[in-house]
Short mmCIF file of C-alpha atoms in Angstrom, two decimals:
data_model
loop_
_atom_site.label_atom_id
_atom_site.label_comp_id
_atom_site.label_asym_id
_atom_site.label_seq_id
_atom_site.Cartn_x
_atom_site.Cartn_y
_atom_site.Cartn_z
CA MET N 154 -40.03 9.88 -1.02
CA SER N 155 -37.54 11.44 -3.99
CA ARG N 156 -34.17 10.58 -2.64
CA ILE N 157 -32.38 10.45 0.83
CA TRP N 158 -28.73 9.31 2.16
CA ALA N 159 -28.40 7.20 5.08
CA GLY N 160 -24.81 8.31 6.66
CA THR N 161 -23.09 5.38 9.24
CA ASP N 162 -20.72 5.56 11.34
CA CYS N 163 -19.00 2.36 11.39
CA GLY N 164 -18.02 0.82 14.51
CA LYS N 165 -16.74 -2.40 15.69
CA THR N 166 -19.32 -3.53 17.54
CA HIS N 167 -21.95 -1.15 16.43
CA HIS N 168 -23.17 1.39 13.93
CA HIS N 169 -24.98 4.86 13.88
CA CYS N 170 -26.88 5.24 10.99
CA LEU N 171 -28.89 8.54 10.50
CA VAL N 172 -30.76 9.60 7.48
CA LEU N 173 -31.58 12.33 5.95
CA ASP N 174 -33.95 13.47 2.73
CA SER N 175 -33.19 16.46 0.57
CA LYS N 176 -33.98 19.43 2.86
CA GLY N 177 -31.18 18.10 5.11
CA ASP N 178 -34.43 17.18 7.67
CA THR N 179 -33.11 13.86 9.86
CA LEU N 180 -35.98 10.60 9.07
CA LEU N 181 -34.26 8.30 11.20
CA SER N 182 -31.31 7.99 13.86
CA ARG N 183 -30.22 4.48 15.64
CA ARG N 184 -27.43 2.77 17.12
CA VAL N 185 -27.43 -0.96 15.52
CA ALA N 186 -25.83 -3.76 15.87
CA ASN N 187 -23.13 -4.86 13.79
CA ASP N 188 -25.16 -8.01 14.00
CA GLU N 189 -26.86 -9.00 10.86
CA PRO N 190 -30.58 -9.66 11.93
CA GLU N 191 -30.07 -6.14 13.19
CA LEU N 192 -28.71 -4.90 10.01
CA LEU N 193 -31.19 -5.71 8.05
CA LYS N 194 -34.03 -4.73 10.07
CA LEU N 195 -32.15 -0.76 9.38
CA ILE N 196 -32.18 -1.77 5.92
CA GLY N 197 -35.36 -2.75 5.76
CA ASP N 198 -36.51 0.53 7.54
CA VAL N 199 -34.46 3.05 5.23
CA LEU N 200 -35.96 1.51 2.45
CA ASP N 201 -38.97 1.64 3.58
CA LEU N 202 -38.75 5.35 4.34
CA ALA N 203 -37.00 5.83 0.93
CA ASP N 204 -41.03 4.54 0.23
CA GLY N 205 -39.49 3.31 -3.90
CA GLY N 206 -36.82 6.43 -4.30
CA LYS N 207 -33.00 6.34 -4.39
CA THR N 208 -31.27 5.62 -1.56
CA THR N 209 -27.59 6.72 -1.04
CA TRP N 210 -25.28 4.91 1.95
CA ALA N 211 -21.87 7.19 3.20
CA LEU N 212 -19.81 5.22 5.09
CA ASP N 213 -16.69 6.63 6.30
CA MET N 214 -14.75 2.75 5.71
CA THR N 215 -14.71 0.29 3.14
CA GLY N 216 -13.53 -2.48 4.41
CA GLY N 217 -13.28 -4.56 8.31
CA GLU N 218 -15.70 -3.45 10.10
CA PRO N 219 -18.30 -2.53 8.27
CA GLY N 220 -17.76 -6.03 5.74
CA LEU N 221 -21.07 -7.56 6.85
CA LEU N 222 -22.54 -3.97 6.53
CA ILE N 223 -21.10 -3.27 3.06
CA ALA N 224 -22.33 -7.25 1.72
CA LEU N 225 -25.88 -6.73 2.85
CA LEU N 226 -26.02 -3.53 1.39
CA VAL N 227 -25.04 -4.59 -2.09
CA ASN N 228 -26.48 -7.88 -2.04
CA HIS N 229 -29.78 -5.54 -1.91
CA GLY N 230 -28.72 -3.46 -4.97
CA GLN N 231 -28.13 -0.59 -2.66
CA GLU N 232 -25.81 2.52 -3.62
CA LEU N 233 -22.75 2.72 -1.73
CA VAL N 234 -20.30 6.29 -1.50
CA TYR N 235 -16.78 6.80 0.37
CA ILE N 236 -16.51 9.30 2.18
CA PRO N 237 -12.52 9.27 4.44
CA GLY N 238 -12.68 10.03 8.35
CA ILE N 239 -10.22 13.10 7.91
CA ALA N 240 -12.88 14.58 5.48
CA VAL N 241 -15.81 14.32 8.58
CA ASN N 242 -13.51 15.37 10.47
CA ARG N 243 -12.78 17.89 8.95
CA ALA N 244 -16.49 19.14 8.27
CA THR N 245 -17.11 18.38 11.68
CA ASP N 246 -16.52 21.94 12.57
CA SER N 247 -18.71 23.28 10.26
CA TYR N 248 -21.52 21.71 11.86
CA ARG N 249 -23.33 23.10 15.13
CA GLY N 250 -22.64 21.77 18.52
CA GLN N 251 -19.38 20.80 19.81
CA GLY N 252 -18.13 17.34 21.13
CA LYS N 253 -17.98 14.30 19.07
CA THR N 254 -20.64 11.62 19.16
CA ASP N 255 -21.05 8.56 16.67
CA ALA N 256 -24.76 10.43 16.05
CA ARG N 257 -23.38 13.39 14.94
CA ASP N 258 -20.48 11.86 12.96
CA ALA N 259 -23.25 9.60 10.86
CA ARG N 260 -25.08 13.51 9.93
CA VAL N 261 -22.13 14.98 8.79
CA ILE N 262 -21.67 11.68 6.79
CA ALA N 263 -24.99 12.09 5.48
CA ASP N 264 -24.73 15.60 4.91
CA GLN N 265 -21.91 15.20 3.29
CA ALA N 266 -23.40 12.59 0.81
CA ARG N 267 -26.65 14.45 0.11
CA MET N 268 -24.24 18.03 -0.58
CA ARG N 269 -21.08 16.32 -2.65
CA ARG N 270 -20.41 14.65 -5.70
CA ASP N 271 -16.24 13.79 -5.35
CA LEU N 272 -17.06 11.12 -3.51
CA GLN N 273 -15.10 7.84 -4.18
CA PRO N 274 -18.14 4.77 -4.96
CA ILE N 275 -17.73 1.76 -2.97
CA ARG N 276 -17.45 -1.37 -4.61
CA PRO N 277 -16.58 -4.92 -2.85
CA GLY N 278 -14.64 -5.77 -5.98
CA ASP N 279 -14.39 -10.04 -7.19
CA GLU N 280 -12.98 -13.14 -4.94
CA ALA N 281 -9.39 -12.79 -6.86
CA THR N 282 -8.72 -9.17 -5.90
CA LEU N 283 -9.93 -9.34 -1.79
CA GLU N 284 -7.36 -12.25 -1.75
CA LEU N 285 -5.18 -10.30 -3.15
CA ARG N 286 -5.78 -7.50 -1.05
CA LEU N 287 -5.77 -10.01 2.05
CA LEU N 288 -2.24 -11.30 0.93
CA THR N 289 -0.46 -8.20 0.22
CA ASP N 290 -1.85 -6.12 3.02
CA HIS N 291 0.27 -9.08 4.82
CA ARG N 292 3.01 -8.64 3.29
CA VAL N 293 3.20 -5.26 4.11
CA ASP N 294 3.04 -6.20 7.86
CA LEU N 295 5.68 -8.42 6.68
CA VAL N 296 7.89 -6.47 5.76
CA ALA N 297 7.50 -3.80 8.27
CA ASP N 298 8.19 -6.50 10.54
CA ARG N 299 11.71 -7.19 8.97
CA THR N 300 12.71 -4.27 8.24
CA ARG N 301 12.06 -3.72 12.83
CA THR N 302 13.79 -6.40 13.44
CA THR N 303 16.70 -5.78 11.21
CA ASN N 304 17.37 -1.98 11.89
CA ARG N 305 17.40 -3.55 16.10
CA LEU N 306 19.67 -5.43 14.76
CA LYS N 307 21.91 -3.36 13.75
CA ALA N 308 21.67 -1.13 16.71
CA LEU N 309 23.04 -4.15 18.90
CA LEU N 310 25.75 -4.57 16.96
CA ASN N 311 26.96 -1.59 16.62
CA SER N 312 27.07 -1.30 20.76
CA MET N 313 28.96 -4.50 20.66
CA PHE N 314 31.12 -4.94 17.28
CA LEU N 315 30.78 -2.40 15.45
CA ALA N 316 33.01 -3.13 12.77
CA LEU N 317 30.87 -5.85 12.03
CA GLU N 318 27.80 -4.12 11.23
CA ARG N 319 29.62 -1.87 8.21
CA ALA N 320 31.39 -5.33 6.55
CA LEU N 321 27.62 -6.89 6.57
CA ASP N 322 24.60 -6.15 4.28
CA LEU N 323 22.00 -8.08 6.66
CA GLY N 324 19.58 -7.71 3.43
CA ASN N 325 21.36 -11.53 2.03
CA VAL N 326 20.89 -14.37 3.41
CA GLY N 327 25.18 -15.40 4.31
CA PRO N 328 25.50 -12.64 7.19
CA LEU N 329 22.17 -13.51 8.58
CA VAL N 330 23.37 -17.01 8.86
CA LEU N 331 27.00 -16.41 9.75
CA LEU N 332 25.67 -14.60 12.81
CA THR N 333 23.53 -17.62 13.67
CA GLY N 334 27.33 -18.96 15.11
CA TYR N 335 29.40 -16.26 15.37
CA GLN N 336 28.78 -12.82 16.87
CA THR N 337 31.58 -11.40 18.79
CA PRO N 338 34.55 -10.68 18.08
CA ALA N 339 36.75 -13.54 20.10
CA ALA N 340 34.62 -16.32 18.54
CA ILE N 341 35.42 -14.92 15.36
CA ARG N 342 39.08 -15.22 15.54
CA ARG N 343 39.54 -18.31 16.84
CA ALA N 344 37.06 -19.94 14.22
CA GLY N 345 39.90 -18.53 11.73
CA SER N 346 38.83 -17.82 7.77
CA ARG N 347 39.27 -22.03 7.04
CA ARG N 348 36.97 -23.02 8.70
CA LEU N 349 34.56 -19.95 9.30
CA THR N 350 34.53 -20.68 5.15
CA ALA N 351 34.05 -24.77 6.07
CA TRP N 352 31.34 -23.91 8.65
CA LEU N 353 28.86 -21.68 5.93
CA ARG N 354 29.37 -23.82 3.21
CA ASN N 355 27.62 -26.71 4.68
CA ARG N 356 24.84 -24.29 5.42
CA LYS N 357 25.24 -23.43 1.46
CA VAL N 358 26.08 -19.94 1.79
CA CYS N 359 27.18 -18.43 -1.25
CA ASN N 360 30.58 -16.33 -1.54
CA ALA N 361 31.53 -18.43 1.71
CA ALA N 362 35.14 -17.62 1.89
CA ALA N 363 34.85 -13.73 1.14
CA LEU N 364 32.40 -13.70 3.50
CA ALA N 365 35.12 -15.31 5.73
CA GLU N 366 37.77 -13.11 4.94
CA LYS N 367 35.78 -9.83 5.47
CA VAL N 368 34.23 -10.64 9.24
CA VAL N 369 37.69 -12.14 10.35
CA GLU N 370 39.43 -9.05 8.48
CA ALA N 371 36.57 -6.91 11.06
CA ALA N 372 37.42 -9.13 14.20
CA GLU N 373 41.42 -8.48 14.01
CA ARG N 374 39.88 -4.63 14.35
CA GLN N 375 38.94 -4.84 17.87
CA HIS N 376 39.79 -6.59 20.41
CA THR N 377 38.49 -5.30 23.36
CA ALA N 378 35.02 -7.19 24.75
CA VAL N 379 32.28 -4.30 25.99
CA VAL N 380 30.10 -4.33 29.21
CA GLY N 381 27.09 -7.00 28.29
CA GLU N 382 28.74 -8.40 25.30
CA LYS N 383 27.58 -12.27 26.41
CA ALA N 384 24.08 -10.54 26.57
CA ILE N 385 24.50 -8.57 22.91
CA ALA N 386 25.68 -11.89 21.37
CA LYS N 387 22.32 -13.93 22.82
CA MET N 388 20.24 -11.07 21.11
CA VAL N 389 21.98 -10.99 17.70
CA HIS N 390 21.62 -14.51 17.23
CA THR N 391 17.73 -14.04 18.48
CA LEU N 392 17.08 -12.01 15.88
CA ALA N 393 18.93 -12.42 12.90
CA LYS N 394 17.17 -16.08 13.03
CA GLU N 395 13.55 -13.73 13.55
CA VAL N 396 15.06 -11.44 10.49
CA MET N 397 15.54 -15.58 8.52
CA VAL N 398 12.02 -16.89 9.44
CA LEU N 399 10.49 -12.90 8.59
CA ASN N 400 12.23 -13.99 5.16
CA GLU N 401 11.39 -17.35 3.99
CA LYS N 402 7.84 -16.00 5.00
CA ILE N 403 7.84 -13.34 2.63
CA THR N 404 8.76 -15.93 -0.04
CA GLU N 405 6.08 -17.74 0.61
CA THR N 406 3.31 -15.05 0.52
CA ASP N 407 4.84 -12.86 -3.54
CA LYS N 408 4.41 -16.97 -4.39
CA LEU N 409 0.63 -17.09 -3.16
CA ILE N 410 0.59 -13.31 -4.85
CA GLU N 411 2.19 -14.30 -7.98
CA GLY N 412 -0.28 -17.41 -8.51
CA ARG N 413 -3.23 -15.24 -7.55
CA PHE N 414 -2.09 -12.58 -9.51
CA ARG N 415 -1.58 -14.88 -12.48
CA GLU N 416 -5.45 -15.71 -12.61
CA HIS N 417 -6.58 -12.42 -13.14
CA GLU N 418 -8.17 -11.06 -16.14
CA LEU N 419 -5.64 -8.05 -16.62
CA ALA N 420 -2.31 -10.17 -15.29
CA ASP N 421 -0.94 -10.29 -18.83
CA VAL N 422 -2.14 -6.43 -19.44
CA ILE N 423 -0.51 -5.05 -16.54
CA GLN N 424 2.87 -7.26 -16.20
CA SER N 425 3.29 -5.80 -19.72
CA MET N 426 4.26 -2.54 -18.15
CA PRO N 427 7.97 -2.78 -18.14
CA GLY N 428 9.05 -2.09 -14.40
CA ILE N 429 5.86 -4.33 -12.94
CA GLY N 430 6.12 -7.03 -11.54
CA THR N 431 3.74 -9.47 -9.73
CA ILE N 432 4.01 -7.66 -6.67
CA LEU N 433 3.17 -4.66 -8.00
CA GLY N 434 0.60 -5.85 -10.29
CA ALA N 435 -1.23 -7.18 -7.18
CA GLU N 436 -0.67 -4.04 -5.28
CA PHE N 437 -1.88 -2.18 -8.53
CA LEU N 438 -4.80 -3.96 -8.53
CA VAL N 439 -5.44 -4.08 -4.73
CA ALA N 440 -6.31 -0.22 -4.89
CA VAL N 441 -8.37 0.53 -8.09
CA GLY N 442 -10.87 -2.47 -6.94
CA GLY N 443 -10.02 -4.55 -9.50
CA SER N 444 -10.60 -2.78 -12.36
CA LEU N 445 -11.20 0.48 -14.22
CA ASP N 446 -14.34 1.06 -13.78
CA ALA N 447 -14.65 3.56 -11.05
CA PHE N 448 -11.84 5.57 -13.13
CA PRO N 449 -13.11 6.99 -16.56
CA THR N 450 -10.40 8.61 -17.28
CA ALA N 451 -6.64 8.64 -17.66
CA ASP N 452 -6.61 12.20 -15.51
CA ARG N 453 -8.87 10.37 -12.74
CA LEU N 454 -6.38 7.52 -12.10
CA ALA N 455 -3.76 9.82 -11.96
CA ALA N 456 -5.55 12.28 -9.59
CA PHE N 457 -5.82 9.10 -6.87
CA ALA N 458 -2.61 7.66 -7.49
CA GLY N 459 -0.85 11.34 -6.54
CA THR N 460 1.21 11.53 -9.66
CA ALA N 461 -0.94 14.86 -11.08
CA PRO N 462 -0.72 17.70 -9.67
CA ALA N 463 -3.04 19.61 -7.92
CA PRO N 464 -3.54 23.38 -8.07
CA ARG N 465 -3.42 26.22 -5.69
CA ASP N 466 -4.67 29.03 -6.95
CA SER N 467 -5.85 32.30 -4.78
CA GLY N 468 -6.89 35.98 -6.04
CA GLN N 469 -4.39 37.07 -9.24
CA VAL N 470 -2.07 33.89 -8.86
CA SER N 471 -3.03 30.90 -11.08
CA GLY N 472 -1.27 27.98 -11.99
CA ASN N 473 0.59 27.68 -8.86
CA ASP N 474 0.51 24.08 -8.92
CA HIS N 475 1.64 21.16 -6.03
CA ARG N 476 2.00 18.40 -4.38
CA PRO N 477 -1.38 16.99 -3.35
CA THR N 478 -1.96 15.64 0.05
CA ARG N 479 -4.54 13.42 -0.59
CA TYR N 480 -4.08 10.45 -2.49
CA HIS N 481 -3.33 5.98 -2.26
CA ARG N 482 0.51 5.95 -1.54
CA ARG N 483 0.29 3.10 -1.87
CA LEU N 484 -1.12 2.77 -5.88
CA GLN N 485 1.90 6.19 -5.97
CA ARG N 486 4.47 3.80 -5.05
CA VAL N 487 3.66 1.44 -7.57
CA PHE N 488 3.82 4.28 -10.48
CA TYR N 489 7.08 5.60 -8.92
CA ILE N 490 8.64 2.21 -8.11
CA SER N 491 7.79 0.80 -11.98
CA ALA N 492 8.99 3.69 -13.41
CA LEU N 493 11.98 4.08 -11.57
CA VAL N 494 12.94 0.25 -12.93
CA SER N 495 11.48 1.03 -16.19
CA VAL N 496 14.23 3.73 -17.10
CA GLN N 497 16.84 1.24 -17.29
CA ARG N 498 14.51 -1.55 -19.29
CA ASP N 499 12.62 0.54 -21.25
CA PRO N 500 14.00 2.53 -23.99
CA ASN N 501 10.99 4.79 -24.33
CA SER N 502 11.19 5.29 -19.99
CA ARG N 503 14.74 6.08 -20.94
CA LYS N 504 14.45 9.01 -23.43
CA PHE N 505 11.79 10.54 -21.67
CA TYR N 506 13.39 10.73 -18.07
CA ASP N 507 16.06 12.19 -20.20
CA ARG N 508 14.16 14.44 -21.52
CA LYS N 509 12.75 15.68 -18.57
CA ARG N 510 16.76 16.27 -17.18
CA ALA N 511 17.51 18.15 -19.47
CA GLU N 512 14.59 19.85 -19.70
CA GLY N 513 16.08 21.54 -15.88
CA LYS N 514 14.57 18.51 -14.11
CA ARG N 515 15.69 16.41 -10.61
CA HIS N 516 15.75 13.30 -10.32
CA VAL N 517 12.72 12.49 -8.45
CA GLN N 518 10.82 15.32 -10.66
CA ALA N 519 11.70 13.29 -13.68
CA VAL N 520 10.77 10.15 -12.05
CA LEU N 521 7.16 11.57 -10.71
CA ALA N 522 6.61 12.82 -14.03
CA LEU N 523 7.21 9.72 -15.86
CA ALA N 524 4.70 7.86 -13.54
CA ARG N 525 2.16 10.17 -14.68
CA ARG N 526 2.81 9.41 -18.54
CA ARG N 527 3.11 5.97 -17.46
CA VAL N 528 -0.23 6.28 -16.19
CA ASN N 529 -1.89 7.59 -19.08
CA VAL N 530 -0.27 3.83 -21.12
CA LEU N 531 -1.42 1.63 -17.99
CA TRP N 532 -4.92 2.68 -18.47
CA ALA N 533 -5.43 2.92 -22.27
CA LEU N 534 -3.79 -0.92 -22.33
CA ILE N 535 -6.60 -1.83 -20.21
CA ARG N 536 -8.90 -0.24 -21.74
CA ASP N 537 -7.95 -1.54 -24.82
CA ARG N 538 -6.91 -5.20 -23.66
CA ARG N 539 -3.65 -5.18 -25.22
CA CYS N 540 0.00 -5.71 -23.89
CA TYR N 541 2.71 -3.15 -23.74
CA GLN N 542 4.82 -2.88 -27.30
CA VAL N 543 7.66 -1.07 -26.98
CA THR N 544 7.06 0.38 -30.75
CA PRO N 545 3.31 1.09 -31.09
CA PRO N 546 1.50 -0.91 -33.22
CA VAL N 547 0.90 1.67 -36.59
CA THR N 548 -2.69 2.45 -37.09
CA THR N 549 -4.07 2.87 -40.92
CA ALA N 550 -6.76 4.89 -41.56
CA ALA N 551 -10.41 3.38 -43.27
#
């Protein structure tokens, strides 16, 4: 047997594996429990079918439920490639048969791996990258929870005390502390500016006097209690505390991310780029799997990050580029946010941004162009294992 392809439709309790040969004929189709003995037996049977030839395992997931299978395949030195679920769904329509079954999906995965040469390899990465992935994913969840809770808090304030919602910046700690003690216009007026100032200072709120004056002024604009004010005030108190707790959890997670990121061998190189701190640096490492082994060129990295335009040519129309639809969105965010920050902190980035604006580019277009340029720079820095310098080192000819 020269070469075979094993497509696996991954699930929580079971996987379905289907093996094809070079002609597209089915050699094996089996539903297997997501359990180590069963998976080891499957791997052994597939390797027996290969009879010493090369085996490519294609999966529609890169982590989570198939984690045990991936670990076993890596331990056996097998080649793994990833085909996104959306690609499987789109390709399914071109295959015979109707309805969705695990066996049919596994066949599509195997056949696509047999025909395509653009699939990304699955690399489990090192321990540090895995920890960073867990921590950054947890941080994303915490930030999303904080955003939802803050929006709910704003909606409640708008329904009860609109002037106060306009006066407070709930992204700061001080207004949240205030809302844990005072929520209604009447309560704020009774307390007064001096008492509020003392109350806030006892809780170590910065600029307590200015905050107290602002909320008292807002309270003077509303002397009418809305229906359900007491119930709304209790909810405001509860949600303000929840946001404060989430802020503390995010801060603790950021410290863990920073400590783990600084232990990585590429941390100094990545963080030397203006605009990339520990959080964005950790997101970058997680997105690329801890190294650039899967990106032999800067163009490949740019395409993966969604900073390179994709062509849409047809007939006599050429050069019709557009924003890509398939890319790593969190990696694109890393380069876009860092480009925004670098415009203010790095003279080279500012010069490039101003030149693009002078060419007629809009702000977002100029920042995306800068992000694309920074992909090249960061890729070269990691390749050469050197840190960014505002003035590049002068190279002398031998």
